[in-house]
Every structure is written in C-alpha cells, then in structure tokens.
Coordinates of C-alpha atoms in Angstrom, one line a residue:
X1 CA 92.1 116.5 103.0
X2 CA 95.2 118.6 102.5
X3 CA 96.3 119.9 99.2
X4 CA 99.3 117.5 99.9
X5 CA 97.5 114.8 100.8
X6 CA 95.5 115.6 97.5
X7 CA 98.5 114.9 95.8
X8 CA 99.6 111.5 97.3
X9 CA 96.4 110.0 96.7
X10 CA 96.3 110.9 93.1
X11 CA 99.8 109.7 92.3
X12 CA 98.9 106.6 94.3
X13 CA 95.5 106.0 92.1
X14 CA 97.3 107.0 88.7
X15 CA 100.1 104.3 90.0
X16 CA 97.0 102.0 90.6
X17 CA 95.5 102.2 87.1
X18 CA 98.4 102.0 85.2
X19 CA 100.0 98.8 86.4
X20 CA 96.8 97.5 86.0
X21 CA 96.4 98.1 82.8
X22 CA 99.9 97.6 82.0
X23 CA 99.5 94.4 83.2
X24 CA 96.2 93.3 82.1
X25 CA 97.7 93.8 78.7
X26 CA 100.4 91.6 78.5
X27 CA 98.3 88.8 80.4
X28 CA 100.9 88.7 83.2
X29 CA 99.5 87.3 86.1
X30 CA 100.5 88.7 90.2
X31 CA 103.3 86.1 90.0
X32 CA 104.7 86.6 86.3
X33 CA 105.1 90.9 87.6
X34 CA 106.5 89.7 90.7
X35 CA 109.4 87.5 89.3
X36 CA 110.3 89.9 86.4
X37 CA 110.2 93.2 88.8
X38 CA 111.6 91.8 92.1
X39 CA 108.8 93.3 93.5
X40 CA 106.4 90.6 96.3
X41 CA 103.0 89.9 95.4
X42 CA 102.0 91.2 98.2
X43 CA 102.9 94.7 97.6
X44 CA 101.7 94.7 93.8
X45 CA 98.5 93.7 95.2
X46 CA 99.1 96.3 97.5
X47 CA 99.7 98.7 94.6
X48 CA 97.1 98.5 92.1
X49 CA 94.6 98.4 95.1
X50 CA 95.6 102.1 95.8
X51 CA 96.7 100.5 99.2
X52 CA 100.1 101.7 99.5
X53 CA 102.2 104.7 98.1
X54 CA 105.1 102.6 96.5
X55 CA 108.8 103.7 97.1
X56 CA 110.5 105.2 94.6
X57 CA 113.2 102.4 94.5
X58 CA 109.6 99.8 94.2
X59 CA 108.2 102.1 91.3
X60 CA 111.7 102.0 89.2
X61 CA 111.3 98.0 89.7
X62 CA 107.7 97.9 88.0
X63 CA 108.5 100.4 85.7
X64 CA 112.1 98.6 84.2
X65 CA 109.8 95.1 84.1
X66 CA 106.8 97.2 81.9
X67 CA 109.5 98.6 79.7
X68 CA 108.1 102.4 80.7
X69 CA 109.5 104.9 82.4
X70 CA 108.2 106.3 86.0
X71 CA 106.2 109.1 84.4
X72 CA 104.4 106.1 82.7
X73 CA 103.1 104.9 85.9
X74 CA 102.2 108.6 87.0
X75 CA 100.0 109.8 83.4
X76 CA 96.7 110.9 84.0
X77 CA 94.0 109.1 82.2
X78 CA 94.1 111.5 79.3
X79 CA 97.5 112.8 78.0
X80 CA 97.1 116.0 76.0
X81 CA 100.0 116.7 73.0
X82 CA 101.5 119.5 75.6
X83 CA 101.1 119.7 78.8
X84 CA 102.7 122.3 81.6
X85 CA 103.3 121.1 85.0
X86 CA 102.8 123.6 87.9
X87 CA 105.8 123.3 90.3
X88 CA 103.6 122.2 93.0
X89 CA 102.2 119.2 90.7
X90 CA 105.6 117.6 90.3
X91 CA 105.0 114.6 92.9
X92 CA 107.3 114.1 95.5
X93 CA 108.8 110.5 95.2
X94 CA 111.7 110.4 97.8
X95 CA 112.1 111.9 101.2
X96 CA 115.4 111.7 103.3
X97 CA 115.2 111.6 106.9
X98 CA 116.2 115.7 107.7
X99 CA 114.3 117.1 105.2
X100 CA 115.0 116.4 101.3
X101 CA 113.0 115.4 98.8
X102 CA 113.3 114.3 95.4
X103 CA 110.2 115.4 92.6
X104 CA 110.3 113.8 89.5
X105 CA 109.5 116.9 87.2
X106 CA 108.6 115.3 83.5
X107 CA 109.3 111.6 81.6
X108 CA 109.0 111.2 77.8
X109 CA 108.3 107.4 76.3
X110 CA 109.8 108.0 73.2
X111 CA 111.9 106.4 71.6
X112 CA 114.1 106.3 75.3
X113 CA 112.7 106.6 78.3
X114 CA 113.6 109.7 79.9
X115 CA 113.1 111.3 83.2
X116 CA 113.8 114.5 84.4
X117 CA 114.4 115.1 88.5
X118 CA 114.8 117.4 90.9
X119 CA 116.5 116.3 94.2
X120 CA 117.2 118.7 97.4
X121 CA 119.3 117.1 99.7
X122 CA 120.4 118.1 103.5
X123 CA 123.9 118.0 105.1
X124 CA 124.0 114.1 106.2
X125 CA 121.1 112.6 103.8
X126 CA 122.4 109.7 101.2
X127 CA 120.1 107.8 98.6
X128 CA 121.4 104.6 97.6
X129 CA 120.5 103.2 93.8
X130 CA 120.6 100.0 93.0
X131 CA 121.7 98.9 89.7
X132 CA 119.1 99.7 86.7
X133 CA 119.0 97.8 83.8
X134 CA 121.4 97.6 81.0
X135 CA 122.0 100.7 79.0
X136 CA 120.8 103.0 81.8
X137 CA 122.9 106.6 82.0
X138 CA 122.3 109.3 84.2
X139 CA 123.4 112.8 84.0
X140 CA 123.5 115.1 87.1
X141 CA 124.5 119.2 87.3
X142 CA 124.8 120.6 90.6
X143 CA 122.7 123.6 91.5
X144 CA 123.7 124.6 94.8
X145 CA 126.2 122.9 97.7
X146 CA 128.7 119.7 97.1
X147 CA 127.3 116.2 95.8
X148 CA 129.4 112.8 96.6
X149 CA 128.5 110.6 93.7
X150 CA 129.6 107.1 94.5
X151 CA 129.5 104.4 91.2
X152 CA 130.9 101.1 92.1
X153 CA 132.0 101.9 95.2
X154 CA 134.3 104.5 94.0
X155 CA 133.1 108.5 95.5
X156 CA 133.3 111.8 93.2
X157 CA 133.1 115.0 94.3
X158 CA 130.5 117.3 92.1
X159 CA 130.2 121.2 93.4
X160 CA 127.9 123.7 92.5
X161 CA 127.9 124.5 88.5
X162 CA 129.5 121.2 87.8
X163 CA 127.8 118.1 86.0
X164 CA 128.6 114.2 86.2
X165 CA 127.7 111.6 83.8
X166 CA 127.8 107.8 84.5
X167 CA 126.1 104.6 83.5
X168 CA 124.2 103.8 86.3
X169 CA 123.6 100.0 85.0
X170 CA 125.0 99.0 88.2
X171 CA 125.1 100.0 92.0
X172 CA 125.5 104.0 92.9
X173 CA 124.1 107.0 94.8
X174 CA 124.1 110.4 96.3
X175 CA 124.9 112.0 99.5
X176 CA 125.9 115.4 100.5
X177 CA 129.0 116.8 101.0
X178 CA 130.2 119.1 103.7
X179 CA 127.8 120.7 106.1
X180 CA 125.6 122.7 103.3
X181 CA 122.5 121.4 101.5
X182 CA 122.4 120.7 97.5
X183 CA 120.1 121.0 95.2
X184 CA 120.7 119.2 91.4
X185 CA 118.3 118.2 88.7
X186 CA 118.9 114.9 87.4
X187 CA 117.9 113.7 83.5
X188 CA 117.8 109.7 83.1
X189 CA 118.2 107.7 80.0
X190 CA 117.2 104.3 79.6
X191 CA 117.9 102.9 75.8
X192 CA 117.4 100.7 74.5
X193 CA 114.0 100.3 76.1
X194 CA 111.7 97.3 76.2
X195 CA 110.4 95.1 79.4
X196 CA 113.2 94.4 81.5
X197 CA 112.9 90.6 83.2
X198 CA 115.3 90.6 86.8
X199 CA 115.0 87.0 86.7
X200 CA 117.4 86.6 83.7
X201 CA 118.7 90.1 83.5
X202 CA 117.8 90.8 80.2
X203 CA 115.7 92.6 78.1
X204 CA 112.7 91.9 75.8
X205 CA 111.2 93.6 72.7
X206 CA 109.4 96.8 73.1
X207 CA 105.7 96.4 73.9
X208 CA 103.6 97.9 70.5

C-alpha cells in the first residue's frame, strides 16, 4: 500500500471509531444520526464500517449533529496535550476535478469548535457550501491568485494578501478567479457549539 493510501485508510478508520463511539454514547440509534445529520443510513453504516471515505460535505453533516468539530472525527485513539502535525499528515478532505485539494491542518474542541484549512484551488475549480449551522463564521486570507467568494448568491472578489470574513450560517463557496491558481488557509468558527439537529434546525446543549 502507498504512503497515500496509508493515509486514506487511517482517516477512514479514525472516522469509523469515532462516530461509533460518538454515537454509542448518546444512545442514538442508525435512524436518530440519520434524521439529525441529513446523512442516509446507508452511508453511516457505510461509515463506521470503514466502508467508505465520507465527503467532506458528509463529514461536516455528522460532525454539526455530534456537536464536534471535523478534527473530532479525525483524533487518533490517544490525544497527547501537544501534538505537531507533519505537512504530509494533514488529510486531504476535498479534491476538485483539475487538481486542488483542500487539507484540514488542525481543529480545537474548546470552548468553539475551530478548524484550520488549507485549500489550493486551479483556474476553473468551485466548491459549493451549504449552509452550516447557526453561529457558524468563517475567515479566509488569500495566499496566492484571486478567490470569488459567493455568500447568498452575492460574489466578492478576494486577491492575494487580502482576507474575508462572513457568517457562513447559510449557502456560500469558492471558486477561482482569472486563469491563475490560489492558495488560502481558511480558520472556521462554530459558537456556540452543541449537537446540531437538521430536522428542526436548532441546537441542543453541549454533550459533557
């Protein structure tokens, strides 16, 4: 097996074990996860099987209805107090169809969930975002190239050096702009945090 390869099936056991366990202990059955994430019984069967290596748009789904973050659903099973991640460990968790990627680099539980990105995107790739849930911000800087941020249908321009911040509790995405690539890192915020339920669109307490 590849070093890469390596990768995908680790990220796809880590997924595995931790929606397990995350739903083993709230005593949510296939059904109750399905309903609150949006997410078919199928594929969560799928998931904690080790069956499948989820989309990222499927792993934001399961994470919101847990009340975690993405880096949640990545953590080893032991989590040392500090931890340095190797570039090439950062799994890969998007990939548009000429070339880019998207790695999430690092997430932190407490007390928001925050996740820190890195997306590389080539001339004519998009990614569309549906909304997250409620109090959900997201803050991009532009490394290289020209970003088109659209937020509710409504495009802006960010260029190289430049930084946009938006609530991104409803619809939005990315595509490049102009014939170069881009390159931005990405920090998301969700507060206040707690099991998010699609079903109703609302939120519940934190899990202790």
């Amino acid at each position: 097996m590849t070093d890469a390869g390596g990768r995908v099936g680790a990220v796809t056991s880590a997924v595995a074990r931790q929606v397990r366990e995350l739903r083993a202990a709230r005593g949510w059955s296939f059904e109750e996860l399905a309903g609150r994430s949006g997410v078919s019984k199928g594929m969560l069967v799928q998931i904690e099987g080790a069956r499948t290596n989820p989309s990222v748009g499927t792993l934001c789904r399961v994470a919101d209805a847990f009340g975690v973050n993405i880096a949640r659903l990545l953590e080893p099973a032991e989590e040392s107090t500090v931890r340095v991640s190797r570039a090439g460990d950062a799994p890969v968790l998007w990939r548009g169809g000429h070339g880019g990627i998207a790695r999430l680099l690092s997430g932190l539980g407490e007390p928001d969930l925050v996740e820190l990105w890195e997306w590389r995107l080539q001339p004519g790739e998009a990614h569309h975002s549906a909304d997250h849930p409620r109090g959900t911000r997201e803050v991009l800087h532009v490394l290289t190239g020209t970003v088109t941020v659209t937020v509710e249908g409504v495009d802006h321009e960010v260029r190289a050096g430049e930084t946009v911040e938006f609530h991104a509790d409803r619809e939005h995405g990315y595509r490049t702009a102009g014939e170069e690539p881009a390159r931005l890192v990405m920090v998301v915020v969700v507060t206040p945090s707690g099991e998010w339920d699609r079903r109703t669109r609302s939120r519940g307490p934190r899990p202790s």
